[in-house]
Short mmCIF file of N, CA, C and O in Angstrom, two decimals:
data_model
loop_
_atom_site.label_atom_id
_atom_site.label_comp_id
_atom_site.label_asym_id
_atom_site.label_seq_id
_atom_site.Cartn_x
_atom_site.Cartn_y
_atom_site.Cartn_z
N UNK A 1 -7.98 16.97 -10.09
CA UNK A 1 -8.36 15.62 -9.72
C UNK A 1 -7.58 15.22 -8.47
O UNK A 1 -6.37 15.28 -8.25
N UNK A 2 -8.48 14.83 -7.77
CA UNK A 2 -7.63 14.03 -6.23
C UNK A 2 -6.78 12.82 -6.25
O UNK A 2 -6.87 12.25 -7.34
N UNK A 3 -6.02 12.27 -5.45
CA UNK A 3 -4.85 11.74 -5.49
C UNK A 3 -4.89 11.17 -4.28
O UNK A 3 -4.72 11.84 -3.26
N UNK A 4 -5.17 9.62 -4.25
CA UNK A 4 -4.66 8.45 -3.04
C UNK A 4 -3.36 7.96 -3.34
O UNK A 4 -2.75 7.91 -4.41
N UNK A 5 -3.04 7.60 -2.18
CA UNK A 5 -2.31 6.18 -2.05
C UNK A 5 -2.77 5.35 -0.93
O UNK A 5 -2.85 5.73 0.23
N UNK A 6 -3.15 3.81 -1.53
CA UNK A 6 -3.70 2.80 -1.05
C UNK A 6 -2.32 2.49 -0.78
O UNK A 6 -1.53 2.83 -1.66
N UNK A 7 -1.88 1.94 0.20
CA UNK A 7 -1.04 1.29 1.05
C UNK A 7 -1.55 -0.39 1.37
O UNK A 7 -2.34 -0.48 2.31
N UNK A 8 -1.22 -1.51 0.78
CA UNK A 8 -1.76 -2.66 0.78
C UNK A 8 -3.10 -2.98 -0.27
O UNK A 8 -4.15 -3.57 -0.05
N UNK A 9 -2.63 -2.39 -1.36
CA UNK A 9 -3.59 -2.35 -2.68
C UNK A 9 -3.93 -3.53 -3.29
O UNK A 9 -4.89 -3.87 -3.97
N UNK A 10 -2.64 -4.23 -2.80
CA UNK A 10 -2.95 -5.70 -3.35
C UNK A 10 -3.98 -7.07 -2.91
O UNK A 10 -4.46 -7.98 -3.58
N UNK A 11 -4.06 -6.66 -1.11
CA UNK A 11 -5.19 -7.27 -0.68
C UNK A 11 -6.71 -7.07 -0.91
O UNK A 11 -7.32 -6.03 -1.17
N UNK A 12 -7.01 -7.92 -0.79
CA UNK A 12 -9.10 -8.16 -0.82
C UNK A 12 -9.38 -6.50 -0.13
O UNK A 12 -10.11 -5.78 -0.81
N UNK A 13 -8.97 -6.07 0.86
CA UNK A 13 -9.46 -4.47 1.58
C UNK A 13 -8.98 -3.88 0.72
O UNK A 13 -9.93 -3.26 0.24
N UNK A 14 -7.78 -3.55 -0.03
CA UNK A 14 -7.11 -2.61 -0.60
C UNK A 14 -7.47 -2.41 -1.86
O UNK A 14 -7.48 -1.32 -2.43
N UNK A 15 -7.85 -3.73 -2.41
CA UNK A 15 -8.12 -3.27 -3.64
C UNK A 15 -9.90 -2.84 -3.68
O UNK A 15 -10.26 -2.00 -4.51
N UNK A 16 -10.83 -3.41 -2.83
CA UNK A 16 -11.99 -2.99 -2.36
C UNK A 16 -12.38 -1.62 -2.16
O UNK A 16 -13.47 -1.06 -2.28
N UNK A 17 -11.17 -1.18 -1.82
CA UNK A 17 -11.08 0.74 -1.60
C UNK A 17 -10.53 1.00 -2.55
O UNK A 17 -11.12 1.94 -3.07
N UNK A 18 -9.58 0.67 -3.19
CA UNK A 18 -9.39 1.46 -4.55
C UNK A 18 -10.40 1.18 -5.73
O UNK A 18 -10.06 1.72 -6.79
N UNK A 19 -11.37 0.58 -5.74
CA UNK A 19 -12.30 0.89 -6.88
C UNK A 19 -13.32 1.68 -6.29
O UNK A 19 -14.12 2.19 -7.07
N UNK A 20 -13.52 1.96 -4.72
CA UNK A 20 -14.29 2.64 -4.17
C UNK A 20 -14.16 3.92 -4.10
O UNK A 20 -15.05 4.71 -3.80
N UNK A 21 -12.98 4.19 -4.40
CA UNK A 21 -12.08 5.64 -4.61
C UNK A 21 -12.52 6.40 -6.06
O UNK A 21 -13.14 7.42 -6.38
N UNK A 22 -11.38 4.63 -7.12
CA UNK A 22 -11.44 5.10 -8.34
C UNK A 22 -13.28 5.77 -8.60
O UNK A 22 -13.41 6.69 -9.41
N UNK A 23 -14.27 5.35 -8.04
CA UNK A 23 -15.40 5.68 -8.72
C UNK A 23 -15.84 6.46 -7.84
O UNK A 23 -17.06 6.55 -7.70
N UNK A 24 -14.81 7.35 -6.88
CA UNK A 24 -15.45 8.57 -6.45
C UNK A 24 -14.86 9.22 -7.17
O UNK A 24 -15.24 10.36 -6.89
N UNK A 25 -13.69 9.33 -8.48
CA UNK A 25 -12.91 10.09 -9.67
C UNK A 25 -12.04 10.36 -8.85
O UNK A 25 -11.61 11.51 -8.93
N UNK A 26 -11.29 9.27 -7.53
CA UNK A 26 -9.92 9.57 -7.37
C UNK A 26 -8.87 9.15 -8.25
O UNK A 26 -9.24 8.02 -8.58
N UNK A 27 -7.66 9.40 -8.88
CA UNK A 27 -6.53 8.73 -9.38
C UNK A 27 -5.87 8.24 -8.60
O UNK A 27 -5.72 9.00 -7.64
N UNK A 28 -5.19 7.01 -8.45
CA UNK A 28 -4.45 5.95 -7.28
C UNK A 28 -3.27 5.51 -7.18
O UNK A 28 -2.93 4.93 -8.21
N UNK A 29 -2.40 5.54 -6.31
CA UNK A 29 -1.22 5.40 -5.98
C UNK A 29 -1.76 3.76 -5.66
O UNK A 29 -2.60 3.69 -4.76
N UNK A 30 -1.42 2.63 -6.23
CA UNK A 30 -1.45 1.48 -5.82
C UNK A 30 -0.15 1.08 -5.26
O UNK A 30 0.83 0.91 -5.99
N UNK A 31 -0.11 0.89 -3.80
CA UNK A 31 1.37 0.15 -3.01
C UNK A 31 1.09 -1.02 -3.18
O UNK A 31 -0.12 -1.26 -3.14
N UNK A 32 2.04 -2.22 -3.44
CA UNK A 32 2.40 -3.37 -2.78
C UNK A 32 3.92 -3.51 -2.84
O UNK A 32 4.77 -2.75 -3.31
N UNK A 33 4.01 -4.70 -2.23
CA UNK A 33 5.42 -5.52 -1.54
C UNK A 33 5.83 -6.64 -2.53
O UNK A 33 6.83 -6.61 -3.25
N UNK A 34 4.58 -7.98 -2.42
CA UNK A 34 5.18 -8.97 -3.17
C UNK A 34 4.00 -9.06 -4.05
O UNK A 34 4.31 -9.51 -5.15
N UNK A 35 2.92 -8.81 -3.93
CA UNK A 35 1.69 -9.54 -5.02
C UNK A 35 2.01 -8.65 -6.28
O UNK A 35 0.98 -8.20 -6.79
N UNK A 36 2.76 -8.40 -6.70
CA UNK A 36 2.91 -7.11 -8.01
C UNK A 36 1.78 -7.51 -9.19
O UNK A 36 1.11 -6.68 -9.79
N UNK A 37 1.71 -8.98 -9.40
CA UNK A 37 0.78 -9.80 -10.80
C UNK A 37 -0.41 -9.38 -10.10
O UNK A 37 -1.13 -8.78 -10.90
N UNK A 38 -1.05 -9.46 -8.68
CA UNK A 38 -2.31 -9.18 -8.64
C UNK A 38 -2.64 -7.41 -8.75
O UNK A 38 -3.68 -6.89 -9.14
N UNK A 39 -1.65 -6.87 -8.39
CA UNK A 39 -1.83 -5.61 -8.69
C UNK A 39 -1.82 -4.79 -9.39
O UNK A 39 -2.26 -3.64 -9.36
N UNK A 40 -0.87 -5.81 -10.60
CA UNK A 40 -1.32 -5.55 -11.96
C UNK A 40 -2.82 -5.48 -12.47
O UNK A 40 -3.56 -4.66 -13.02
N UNK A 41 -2.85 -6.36 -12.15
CA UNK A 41 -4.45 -6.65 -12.43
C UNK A 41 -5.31 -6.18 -12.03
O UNK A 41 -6.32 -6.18 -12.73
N UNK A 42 -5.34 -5.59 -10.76
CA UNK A 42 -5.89 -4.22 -10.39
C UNK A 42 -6.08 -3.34 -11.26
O UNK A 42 -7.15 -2.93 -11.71
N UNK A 43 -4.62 -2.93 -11.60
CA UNK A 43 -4.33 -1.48 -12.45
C UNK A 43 -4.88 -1.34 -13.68
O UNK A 43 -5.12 -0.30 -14.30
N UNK A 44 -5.15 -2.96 -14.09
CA UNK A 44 -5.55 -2.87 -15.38
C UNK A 44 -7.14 -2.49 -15.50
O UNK A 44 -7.55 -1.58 -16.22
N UNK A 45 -8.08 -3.44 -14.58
CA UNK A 45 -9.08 -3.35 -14.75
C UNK A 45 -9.63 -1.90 -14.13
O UNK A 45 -10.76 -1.57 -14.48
N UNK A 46 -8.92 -1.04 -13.24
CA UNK A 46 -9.31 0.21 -12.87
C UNK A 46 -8.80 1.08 -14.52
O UNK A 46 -9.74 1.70 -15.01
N UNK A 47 -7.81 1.13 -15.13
CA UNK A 47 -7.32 1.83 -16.14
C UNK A 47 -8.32 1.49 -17.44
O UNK A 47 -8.07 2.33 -18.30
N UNK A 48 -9.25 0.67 -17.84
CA UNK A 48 -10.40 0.08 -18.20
C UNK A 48 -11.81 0.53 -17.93
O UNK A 48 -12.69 0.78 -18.75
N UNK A 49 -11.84 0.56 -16.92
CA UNK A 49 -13.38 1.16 -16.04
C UNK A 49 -13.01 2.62 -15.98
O UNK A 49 -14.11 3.15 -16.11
N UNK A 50 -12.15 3.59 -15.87
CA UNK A 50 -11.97 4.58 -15.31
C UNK A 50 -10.78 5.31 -16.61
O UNK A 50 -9.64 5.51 -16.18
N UNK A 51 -10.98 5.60 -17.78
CA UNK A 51 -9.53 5.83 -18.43
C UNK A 51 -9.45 7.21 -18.45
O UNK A 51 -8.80 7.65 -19.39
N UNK A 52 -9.98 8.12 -17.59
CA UNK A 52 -9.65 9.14 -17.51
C UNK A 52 -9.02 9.60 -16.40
O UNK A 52 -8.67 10.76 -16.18
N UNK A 53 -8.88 8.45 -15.58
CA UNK A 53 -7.67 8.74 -13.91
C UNK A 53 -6.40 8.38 -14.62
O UNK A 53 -6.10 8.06 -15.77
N UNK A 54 -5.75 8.56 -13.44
CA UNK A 54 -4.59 8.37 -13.26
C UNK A 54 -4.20 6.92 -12.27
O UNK A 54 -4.55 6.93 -11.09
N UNK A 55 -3.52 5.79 -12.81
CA UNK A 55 -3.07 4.67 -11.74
C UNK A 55 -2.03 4.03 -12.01
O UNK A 55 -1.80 3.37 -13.02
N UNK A 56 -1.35 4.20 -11.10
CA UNK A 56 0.26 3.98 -11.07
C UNK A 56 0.52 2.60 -9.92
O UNK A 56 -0.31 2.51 -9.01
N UNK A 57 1.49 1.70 -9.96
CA UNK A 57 1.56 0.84 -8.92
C UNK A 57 3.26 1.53 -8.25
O UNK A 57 4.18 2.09 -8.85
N UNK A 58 3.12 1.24 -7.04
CA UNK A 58 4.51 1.73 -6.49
C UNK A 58 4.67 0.14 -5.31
O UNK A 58 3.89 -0.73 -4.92
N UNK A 59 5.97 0.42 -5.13
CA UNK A 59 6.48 -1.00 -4.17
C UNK A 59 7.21 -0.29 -3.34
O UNK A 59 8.07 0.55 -3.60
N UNK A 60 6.89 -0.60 -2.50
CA UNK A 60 8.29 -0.84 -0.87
C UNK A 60 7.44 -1.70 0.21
O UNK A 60 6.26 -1.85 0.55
N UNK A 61 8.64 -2.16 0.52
CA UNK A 61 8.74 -2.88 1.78
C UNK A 61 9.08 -2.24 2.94
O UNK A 61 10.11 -1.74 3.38
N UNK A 62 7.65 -2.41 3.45
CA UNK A 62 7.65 -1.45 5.07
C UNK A 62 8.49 -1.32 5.92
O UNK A 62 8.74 -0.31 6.58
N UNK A 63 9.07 -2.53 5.95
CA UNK A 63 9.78 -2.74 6.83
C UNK A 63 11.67 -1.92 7.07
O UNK A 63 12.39 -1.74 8.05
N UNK A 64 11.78 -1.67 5.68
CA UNK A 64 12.98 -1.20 5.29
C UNK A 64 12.91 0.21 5.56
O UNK A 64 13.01 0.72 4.45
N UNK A 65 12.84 0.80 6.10
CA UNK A 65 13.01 2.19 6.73
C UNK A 65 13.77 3.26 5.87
O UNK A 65 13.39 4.34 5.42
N UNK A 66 14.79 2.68 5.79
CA UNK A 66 15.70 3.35 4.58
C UNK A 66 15.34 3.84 2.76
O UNK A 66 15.71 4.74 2.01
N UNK A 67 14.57 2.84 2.69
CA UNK A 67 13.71 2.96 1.62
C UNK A 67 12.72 3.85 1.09
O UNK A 67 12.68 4.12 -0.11
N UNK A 68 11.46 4.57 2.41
CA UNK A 68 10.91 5.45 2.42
C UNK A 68 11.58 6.80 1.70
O UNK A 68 10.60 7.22 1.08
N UNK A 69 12.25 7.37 1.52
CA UNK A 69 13.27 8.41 1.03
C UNK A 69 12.64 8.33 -0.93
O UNK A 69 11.85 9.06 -1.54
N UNK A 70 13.48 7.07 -1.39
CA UNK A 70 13.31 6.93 -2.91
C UNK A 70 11.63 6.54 -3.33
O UNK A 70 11.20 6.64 -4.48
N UNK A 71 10.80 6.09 -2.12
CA UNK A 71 9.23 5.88 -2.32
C UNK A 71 8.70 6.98 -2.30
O UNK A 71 7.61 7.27 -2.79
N UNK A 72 9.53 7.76 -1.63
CA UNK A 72 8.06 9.25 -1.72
C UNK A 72 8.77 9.75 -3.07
O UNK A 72 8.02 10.26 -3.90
N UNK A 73 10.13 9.65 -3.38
CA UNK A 73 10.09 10.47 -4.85
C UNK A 73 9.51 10.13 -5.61
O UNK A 73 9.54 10.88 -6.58
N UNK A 74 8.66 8.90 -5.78
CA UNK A 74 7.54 8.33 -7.06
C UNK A 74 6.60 8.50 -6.99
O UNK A 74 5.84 7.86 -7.71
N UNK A 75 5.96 9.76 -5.82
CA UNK A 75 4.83 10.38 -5.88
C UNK A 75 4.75 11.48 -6.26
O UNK A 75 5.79 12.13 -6.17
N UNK A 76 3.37 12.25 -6.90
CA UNK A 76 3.22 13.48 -6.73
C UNK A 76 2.49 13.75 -5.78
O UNK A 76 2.73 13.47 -4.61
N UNK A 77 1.17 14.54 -6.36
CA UNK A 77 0.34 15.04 -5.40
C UNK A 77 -0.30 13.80 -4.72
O UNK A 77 -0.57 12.72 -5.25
N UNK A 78 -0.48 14.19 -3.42
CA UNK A 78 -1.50 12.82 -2.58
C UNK A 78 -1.94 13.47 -2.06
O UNK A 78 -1.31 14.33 -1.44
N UNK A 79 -3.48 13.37 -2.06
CA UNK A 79 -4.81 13.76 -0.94
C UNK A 79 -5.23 13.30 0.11
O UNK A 79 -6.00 13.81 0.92
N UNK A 80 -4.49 11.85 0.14
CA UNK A 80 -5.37 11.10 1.04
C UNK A 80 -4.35 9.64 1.15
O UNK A 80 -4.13 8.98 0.13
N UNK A 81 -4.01 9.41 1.94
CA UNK A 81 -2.98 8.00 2.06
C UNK A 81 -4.23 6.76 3.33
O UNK A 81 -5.06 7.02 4.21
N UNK A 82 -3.73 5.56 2.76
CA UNK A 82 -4.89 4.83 3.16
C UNK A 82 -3.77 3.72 3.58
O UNK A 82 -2.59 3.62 3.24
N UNK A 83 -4.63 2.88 4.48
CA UNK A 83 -3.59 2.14 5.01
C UNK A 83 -4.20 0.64 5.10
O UNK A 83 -4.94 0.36 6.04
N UNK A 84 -3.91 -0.20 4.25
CA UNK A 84 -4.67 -1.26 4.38
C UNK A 84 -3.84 -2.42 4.54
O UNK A 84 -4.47 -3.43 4.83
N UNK A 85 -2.47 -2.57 4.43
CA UNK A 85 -1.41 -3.40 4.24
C UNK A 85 -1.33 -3.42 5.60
O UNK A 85 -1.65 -2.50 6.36
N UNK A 86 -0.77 -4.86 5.99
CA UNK A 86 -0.11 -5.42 7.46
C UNK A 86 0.06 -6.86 7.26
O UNK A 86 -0.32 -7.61 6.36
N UNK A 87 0.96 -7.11 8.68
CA UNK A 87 0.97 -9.14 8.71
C UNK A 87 0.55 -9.06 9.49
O UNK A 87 0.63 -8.09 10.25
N UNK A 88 -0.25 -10.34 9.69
CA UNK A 88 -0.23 -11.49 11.38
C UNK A 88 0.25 -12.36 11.35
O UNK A 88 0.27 -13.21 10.46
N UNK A 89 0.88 -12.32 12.56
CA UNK A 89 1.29 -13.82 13.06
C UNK A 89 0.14 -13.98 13.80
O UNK A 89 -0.70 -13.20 14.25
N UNK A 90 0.39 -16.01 13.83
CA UNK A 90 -0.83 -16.38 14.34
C UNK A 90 -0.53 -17.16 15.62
O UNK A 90 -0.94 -18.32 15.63
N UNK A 91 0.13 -16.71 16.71
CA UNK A 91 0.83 -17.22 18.07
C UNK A 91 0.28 -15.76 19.15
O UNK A 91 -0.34 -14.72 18.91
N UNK A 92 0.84 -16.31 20.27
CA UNK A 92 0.77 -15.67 21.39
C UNK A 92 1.88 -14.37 21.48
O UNK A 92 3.06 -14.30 21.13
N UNK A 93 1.30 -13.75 21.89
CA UNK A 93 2.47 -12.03 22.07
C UNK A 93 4.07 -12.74 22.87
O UNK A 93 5.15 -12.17 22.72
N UNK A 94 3.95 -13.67 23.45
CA UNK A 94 4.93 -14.45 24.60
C UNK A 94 5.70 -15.54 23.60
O UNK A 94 6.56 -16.30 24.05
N UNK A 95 5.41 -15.56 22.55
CA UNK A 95 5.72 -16.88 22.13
C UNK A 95 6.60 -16.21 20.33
O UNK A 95 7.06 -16.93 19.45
N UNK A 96 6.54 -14.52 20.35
CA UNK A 96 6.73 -13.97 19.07
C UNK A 96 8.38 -14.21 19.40
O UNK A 96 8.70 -14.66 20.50
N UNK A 97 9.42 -13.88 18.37
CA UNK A 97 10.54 -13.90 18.11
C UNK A 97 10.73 -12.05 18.10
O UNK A 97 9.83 -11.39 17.57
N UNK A 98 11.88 -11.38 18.66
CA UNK A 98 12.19 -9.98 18.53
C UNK A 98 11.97 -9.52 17.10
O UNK A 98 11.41 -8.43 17.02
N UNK A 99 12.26 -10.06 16.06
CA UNK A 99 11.94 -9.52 14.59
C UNK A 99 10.53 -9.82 14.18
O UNK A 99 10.25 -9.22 13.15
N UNK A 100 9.50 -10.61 14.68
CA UNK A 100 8.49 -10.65 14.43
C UNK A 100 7.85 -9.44 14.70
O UNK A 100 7.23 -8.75 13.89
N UNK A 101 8.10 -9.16 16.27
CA UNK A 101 7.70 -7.77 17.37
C UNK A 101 7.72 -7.00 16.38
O UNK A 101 6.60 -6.64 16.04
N UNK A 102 8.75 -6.52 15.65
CA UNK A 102 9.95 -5.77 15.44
C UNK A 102 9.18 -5.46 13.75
O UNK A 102 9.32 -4.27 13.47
N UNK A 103 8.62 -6.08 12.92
CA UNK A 103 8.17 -6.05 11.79
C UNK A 103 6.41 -5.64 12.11
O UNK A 103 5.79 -5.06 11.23
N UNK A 104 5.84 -5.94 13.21
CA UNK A 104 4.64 -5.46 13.34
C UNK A 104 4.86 -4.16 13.56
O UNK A 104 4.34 -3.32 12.83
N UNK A 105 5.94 -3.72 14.95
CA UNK A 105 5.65 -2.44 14.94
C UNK A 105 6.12 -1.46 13.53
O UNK A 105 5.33 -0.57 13.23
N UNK A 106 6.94 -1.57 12.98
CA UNK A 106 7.73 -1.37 11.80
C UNK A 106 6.39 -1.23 10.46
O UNK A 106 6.23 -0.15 9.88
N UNK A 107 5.65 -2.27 10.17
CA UNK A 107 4.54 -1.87 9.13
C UNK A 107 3.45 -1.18 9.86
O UNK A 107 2.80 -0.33 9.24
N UNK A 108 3.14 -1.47 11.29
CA UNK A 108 1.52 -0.93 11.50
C UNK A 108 1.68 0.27 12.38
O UNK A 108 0.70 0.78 12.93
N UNK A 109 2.83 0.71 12.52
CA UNK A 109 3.03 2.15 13.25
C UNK A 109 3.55 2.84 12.45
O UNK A 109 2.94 3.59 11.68
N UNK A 110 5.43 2.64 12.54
CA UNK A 110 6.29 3.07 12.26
C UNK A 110 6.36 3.91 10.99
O UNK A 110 6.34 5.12 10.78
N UNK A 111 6.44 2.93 10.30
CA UNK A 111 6.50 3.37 8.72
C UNK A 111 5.28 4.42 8.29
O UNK A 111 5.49 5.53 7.80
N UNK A 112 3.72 3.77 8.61
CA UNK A 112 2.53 5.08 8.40
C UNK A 112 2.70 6.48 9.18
O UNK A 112 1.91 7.43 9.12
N UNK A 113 3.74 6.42 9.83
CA UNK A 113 4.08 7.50 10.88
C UNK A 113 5.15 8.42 10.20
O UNK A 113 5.40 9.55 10.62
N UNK A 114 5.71 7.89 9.22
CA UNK A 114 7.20 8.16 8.63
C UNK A 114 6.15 8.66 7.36
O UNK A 114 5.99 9.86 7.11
N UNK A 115 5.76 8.05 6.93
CA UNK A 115 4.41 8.91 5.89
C UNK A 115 3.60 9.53 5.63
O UNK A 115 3.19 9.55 4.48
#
């Protein structure tokens, strides 16, 4: 059996692809950060519809670099990593703060690059 990880599982896209997965008979690595209750709820209703996969929820925060290390030990096999998690700010590129910069490039490069 094949093996994702949805990366931003907890949003409207993420979880949209993981039932699109689960019912191609993938088993799912569900990521999030802070929504953990909605991604519960994910897990549940895929573990319900599907009880012969496999679905696990995993957490890190992208941004923490250091962290990546103890997140990949809570995987096994992965087939396929998906990337649906990110922020916006809603200002001008001229008007961002260095850690704002600094957290975009960090979730929407960095870190999927480190993975």
């Amino acid at each position: 059996m094949s093996a994702a990880l949805i990366m931003g599982a907890s949003g409207d896209i993420g979880e949209a692809i993981a039932f699109k997965l689960a019912d191609e008979g993938y088993s799912l690595y569900l990521h999030y950060y802070k929504n953990n209750k909605k991604t519960l709820k994910i897990l549940q209703k895929l573990q319900a519809k599907y009880p012969k996969q496999d679905f696990f929820m995993v957490s890190l925060d992208m941004t923490k670099e250091e962290m990546i290390p103890s997140f990949l030990e809570q995987l096994f096999q992965i087939d396929m990593i998906i990337f649906a998690s990110g922020i916006s700010y809603y200002t001008l590129v001229k008007d961002m703060t260095g850690q704002q910069l600094e957290e975009l490039w960090q979730i929407h490069l960095k870190t999927p690059i480190l993975l």
